[in-house]
Short mmCIF file of C-alpha atoms in Angstrom, two decimals:
data_model
loop_
_atom_site.label_atom_id
_atom_site.label_comp_id
_atom_site.label_asym_id
_atom_site.label_seq_id
_atom_site.Cartn_x
_atom_site.Cartn_y
_atom_site.Cartn_z
CA ALA A 139 -6.36 0.65 16.46
CA GLN A 140 -6.54 2.67 13.30
CA SER A 141 -8.77 1.54 10.46
CA VAL A 142 -10.07 2.53 7.04
CA ALA A 143 -13.47 1.74 5.57
CA GLN A 144 -14.25 1.84 1.87
CA PRO A 145 -17.96 1.09 1.88
CA GLU A 146 -18.29 0.35 -1.83
CA ASP A 147 -16.56 -2.66 -3.32
CA GLN A 148 -17.52 -1.51 -6.81
CA VAL A 149 -18.30 1.88 -8.35
CA ASN A 150 -19.52 2.22 -11.93
CA VAL A 151 -19.66 5.58 -13.71
CA ALA A 152 -20.13 6.69 -17.30
CA GLU A 153 -17.22 8.31 -19.09
CA GLY A 154 -17.36 12.09 -18.76
CA ASN A 155 -19.40 11.98 -15.56
CA PRO A 156 -17.99 12.96 -12.18
CA LEU A 157 -16.81 10.16 -9.92
CA THR A 158 -16.56 9.74 -6.17
CA VAL A 159 -14.87 6.92 -4.27
CA LYS A 160 -15.69 6.99 -0.58
CA CYS A 161 -13.38 6.54 2.38
CA THR A 162 -13.83 6.95 6.11
CA TYR A 163 -11.15 6.43 8.72
CA SER A 164 -10.52 5.96 12.41
CA VAL A 165 -7.25 7.03 14.02
CA SER A 166 -5.95 8.45 17.28
CA GLY A 167 -5.30 12.13 16.86
CA ASN A 168 -4.83 13.83 13.53
CA PRO A 169 -4.30 11.72 10.41
CA TYR A 170 -2.14 11.57 7.39
CA LEU A 171 -4.38 10.30 4.57
CA PHE A 172 -3.43 8.82 1.23
CA TRP A 173 -5.02 7.52 -1.96
CA TYR A 174 -3.33 4.90 -4.11
CA VAL A 175 -4.40 3.27 -7.38
CA GLN A 176 -3.61 -0.27 -8.52
CA TYR A 177 -3.85 -1.51 -12.10
CA PRO A 178 -4.04 -5.25 -12.83
CA ASN A 179 -0.84 -7.13 -12.01
CA ARG A 180 0.88 -3.93 -10.92
CA GLY A 181 1.92 -2.39 -7.62
CA LEU A 182 0.15 0.53 -6.01
CA GLN A 183 0.73 4.02 -7.35
CA PHE A 184 0.50 7.11 -5.16
CA LEU A 185 -2.23 9.57 -6.18
CA LEU A 186 -2.39 12.18 -3.43
CA LYS A 187 -2.08 12.83 0.29
CA TYR A 188 -3.48 15.06 2.99
CA ILE A 189 -1.07 16.34 5.60
CA THR A 190 -2.51 19.60 6.90
CA GLY A 191 -3.97 22.85 5.68
CA ASP A 192 -6.44 23.11 2.80
CA ASN A 193 -9.07 20.41 3.05
CA LEU A 194 -9.16 19.98 -0.74
CA VAL A 195 -6.09 18.17 -1.99
CA LYS A 196 -5.20 17.91 -5.66
CA GLY A 197 -3.23 14.99 -7.00
CA SER A 198 -2.17 13.14 -10.12
CA TYR A 199 -4.28 12.58 -13.26
CA GLY A 200 -6.90 15.19 -12.30
CA PHE A 201 -7.92 13.47 -9.05
CA GLU A 202 -8.67 15.38 -5.89
CA ALA A 203 -9.83 14.47 -2.41
CA GLU A 204 -11.67 16.33 0.29
CA PHE A 205 -10.73 15.93 3.94
CA ASN A 206 -13.66 16.27 6.33
CA LYS A 207 -12.57 16.06 9.95
CA SER A 208 -16.05 16.07 11.48
CA GLN A 209 -17.15 13.17 9.28
CA THR A 210 -13.72 11.47 9.39
CA SER A 211 -13.89 11.11 5.63
CA PHE A 212 -11.48 11.52 2.74
CA HIS A 213 -13.45 10.92 -0.44
CA LEU A 214 -11.66 10.74 -3.80
CA LYS A 215 -13.17 12.73 -6.64
CA LYS A 216 -12.68 13.56 -10.29
CA PRO A 217 -14.85 15.98 -12.28
CA SER A 218 -14.84 13.97 -15.51
CA ALA A 219 -14.06 10.24 -15.55
CA LEU A 220 -12.01 8.53 -18.25
CA VAL A 221 -12.15 4.88 -19.28
CA SER A 222 -8.46 4.71 -18.39
CA ASP A 223 -9.34 5.56 -14.76
CA SER A 224 -10.77 2.07 -14.39
CA ALA A 225 -8.69 0.44 -11.64
CA LEU A 226 -8.65 -0.55 -7.96
CA TYR A 227 -8.42 2.37 -5.55
CA PHE A 228 -7.12 2.19 -1.99
CA CYS A 229 -7.47 4.71 0.81
CA ALA A 230 -4.87 4.60 3.60
CA VAL A 231 -4.34 6.29 6.96
CA ARG A 232 -1.49 6.83 9.36
CA ALA A 233 -1.53 8.65 12.69
CA ARG A 234 0.33 11.97 12.70
CA ILE A 235 2.04 11.15 15.98
CA SER A 236 3.18 7.66 15.27
CA SER A 237 4.34 5.08 17.72
CA GLY A 238 4.01 1.35 17.82
CA SER A 239 1.51 -0.02 15.34
CA ALA A 240 0.31 3.51 14.54
CA ARG A 241 3.49 3.86 12.50
CA GLN A 242 1.96 1.51 9.99
CA LEU A 243 0.09 2.71 6.95
CA THR A 244 -3.32 1.03 7.23
CA PHE A 245 -5.13 0.39 3.96
CA GLY A 246 -8.80 -0.05 3.19
CA SER A 247 -10.03 -3.08 1.30
CA GLY A 248 -10.21 -1.23 -1.99
CA THR A 249 -12.89 -0.01 -4.40
CA GLN A 250 -13.00 -1.25 -7.98
CA LEU A 251 -13.83 1.67 -10.24
CA THR A 252 -15.19 0.91 -13.68
CA VAL A 253 -15.69 3.75 -16.13
CA LEU A 254 -18.08 2.76 -18.90
CA PRO A 255 -17.58 4.17 -22.42
CA GLU B 292 14.23 7.50 -11.77
CA ALA B 293 14.15 3.72 -11.71
CA GLY B 294 11.28 2.26 -9.71
CA VAL B 295 11.23 -0.46 -7.08
CA ALA B 296 12.40 -3.74 -8.60
CA GLN B 297 11.08 -7.08 -7.43
CA SER B 298 11.76 -10.65 -8.51
CA PRO B 299 10.47 -13.12 -9.34
CA ARG B 300 7.12 -11.89 -10.65
CA TYR B 301 5.45 -15.26 -10.18
CA LYS B 302 6.24 -18.29 -8.05
CA ILE B 303 4.40 -21.57 -7.64
CA ILE B 304 5.47 -23.96 -4.88
CA GLU B 305 3.99 -26.78 -2.88
CA LYS B 306 3.09 -26.38 0.77
CA ARG B 307 5.94 -26.92 3.21
CA GLN B 308 8.49 -25.79 0.61
CA SER B 309 10.54 -22.63 1.03
CA VAL B 310 10.60 -19.52 -1.15
CA ALA B 311 12.48 -16.23 -1.26
CA PHE B 312 11.64 -12.86 -2.77
CA TRP B 313 14.04 -10.07 -3.64
CA CYS B 314 13.54 -6.30 -3.65
CA ASN B 315 15.72 -3.41 -4.79
CA PRO B 316 14.29 -0.07 -3.64
CA ILE B 317 14.56 3.32 -5.29
CA SER B 318 18.05 4.73 -4.86
CA GLY B 319 18.30 6.93 -1.78
CA HIS B 320 15.18 5.57 -0.11
CA ALA B 321 16.14 4.65 3.43
CA THR B 322 12.81 3.06 4.36
CA LEU B 323 11.76 -0.28 2.88
CA TYR B 324 8.50 -2.15 3.45
CA TRP B 325 7.24 -5.65 2.71
CA TYR B 326 3.49 -6.07 2.38
CA GLN B 327 1.24 -9.09 1.88
CA GLN B 328 -1.80 -8.51 -0.32
CA ILE B 329 -4.37 -11.28 -0.27
CA LEU B 330 -6.89 -11.28 -3.11
CA GLY B 331 -9.72 -8.84 -2.41
CA GLN B 332 -7.90 -7.08 0.43
CA GLY B 333 -5.65 -4.10 0.92
CA PRO B 334 -1.95 -4.57 1.56
CA LYS B 335 -0.96 -5.60 5.07
CA LEU B 336 2.44 -4.58 6.42
CA LEU B 337 4.75 -7.48 7.25
CA ILE B 338 7.96 -5.63 8.08
CA GLN B 339 9.47 -2.16 7.81
CA PHE B 340 13.18 -1.37 7.67
CA GLN B 341 14.94 1.94 8.11
CA ASN B 342 18.36 1.51 6.53
CA ASN B 343 19.30 -1.98 7.75
CA GLY B 344 17.37 -1.85 11.04
CA VAL B 345 13.89 -3.23 11.68
CA VAL B 346 11.35 -0.55 12.64
CA ASP B 347 8.22 -2.72 12.80
CA ASP B 348 7.76 -6.45 12.39
CA SER B 349 4.74 -6.82 14.64
CA GLN B 350 2.64 -8.54 11.95
CA LEU B 351 5.36 -10.81 10.58
CA PRO B 352 4.69 -14.51 11.33
CA LYS B 353 8.15 -15.05 12.69
CA ASP B 354 7.82 -18.81 12.97
CA ARG B 355 7.91 -19.05 9.17
CA PHE B 356 8.71 -15.64 7.70
CA SER B 357 12.05 -13.86 7.83
CA ALA B 358 13.45 -10.78 6.16
CA GLU B 359 16.76 -9.04 5.98
CA ARG B 360 18.30 -5.89 4.57
CA LEU B 361 21.94 -6.42 5.30
CA LYS B 362 23.57 -3.43 3.59
CA GLY B 363 20.64 -1.05 3.88
CA VAL B 364 19.73 -1.37 0.20
CA ASP B 365 18.39 -4.67 -1.21
CA SER B 366 16.12 -6.85 0.85
CA THR B 367 14.97 -10.45 0.81
CA LEU B 368 11.82 -11.96 2.30
CA LYS B 369 11.74 -15.70 2.95
CA ILE B 370 8.95 -18.11 3.83
CA GLN B 371 9.87 -21.49 5.26
CA PRO B 372 7.81 -23.65 5.33
CA ALA B 373 5.00 -22.25 3.21
CA LYS B 374 1.33 -22.82 4.06
CA LEU B 375 -1.69 -22.66 1.79
CA GLU B 376 -2.80 -19.39 3.42
CA ASP B 377 0.44 -17.72 2.29
CA SER B 378 -0.90 -17.55 -1.26
CA ALA B 379 -0.86 -13.82 -1.97
CA VAL B 380 0.97 -11.02 -3.74
CA TYR B 381 4.05 -9.85 -1.86
CA LEU B 382 4.72 -6.18 -2.44
CA CYS B 383 7.87 -4.26 -1.67
CA ALA B 384 7.76 -0.50 -1.24
CA SER B 385 10.26 2.20 -0.40
CA SER B 386 10.13 5.80 0.73
CA LEU B 387 12.34 8.67 1.74
CA ALA B 388 13.00 9.02 5.44
CA PRO B 389 13.54 12.66 6.36
CA SER B 390 14.14 13.42 9.99
CA GLY B 391 11.25 14.18 12.31
CA THR B 392 7.59 13.63 11.62
CA GLY B 393 8.10 14.14 7.88
CA GLN B 394 8.98 10.49 7.55
CA TYR B 395 5.37 9.55 8.36
CA ASN B 396 3.81 11.45 5.48
CA GLN B 397 6.10 10.33 2.69
CA PRO B 398 4.38 8.50 -0.17
CA GLN B 399 5.44 4.92 -0.62
CA HIS B 400 6.61 3.70 -4.01
CA PHE B 401 5.63 0.13 -4.77
CA GLY B 402 7.12 -2.56 -6.94
CA ASP B 403 4.90 -4.75 -9.10
CA GLY B 404 5.01 -7.57 -6.58
CA THR B 405 5.55 -11.32 -6.57
CA ARG B 406 2.44 -13.45 -6.98
CA LEU B 407 2.89 -16.57 -4.85
CA SER B 408 0.69 -19.62 -5.35
CA ILE B 409 0.88 -22.51 -2.90
CA LEU B 410 -0.32 -25.89 -4.13
#
């Protein structure tokens, strides 16, 4: 079964500093990988995805993520954090060749990012 | 473009009562999803529709949950009877469904959800 691990429940970073939110995954075959952000009392918003090709993916609001196949990781990064980036971040995975339950998008448990002024 | 619309935003019921949620996806999105998000967890897929057909309902507790998407647009999710453990946010999402493997890498667009509290 496919799975996603976000090892940190909480990440704190000072405004202006770089941020990293970690994600590792397990899936049969090659993955599609996604990052979503959730603000309080709102639904999830899509940030970026990895399909194939360049391991560094750029997304919305200055976020980027690096796909590392050997480490089965897809960490979210931003060079300079803003207070407005404070939110709950979810990593998600789906198998490239999808059948049965592998068709589902499997989410991690989320990482609460707090950017301190 | 208009986003995914859900109603109601909040619902409080007593256990063993019934409740229904409504979702209107983004126009043109053939695929519709219902997720359950329990506090402190990521969303868990309950059911996925493509047009008005069910693609995956393997995690839907069918003894109490039901969902339909009769005309391939709007959808309703019903719980009857509700249990205490059903307290959660119910999220609807939609996505494009191009042919081939492209359908599996489409981003999903989420509504703001319905927060259900069971007393």
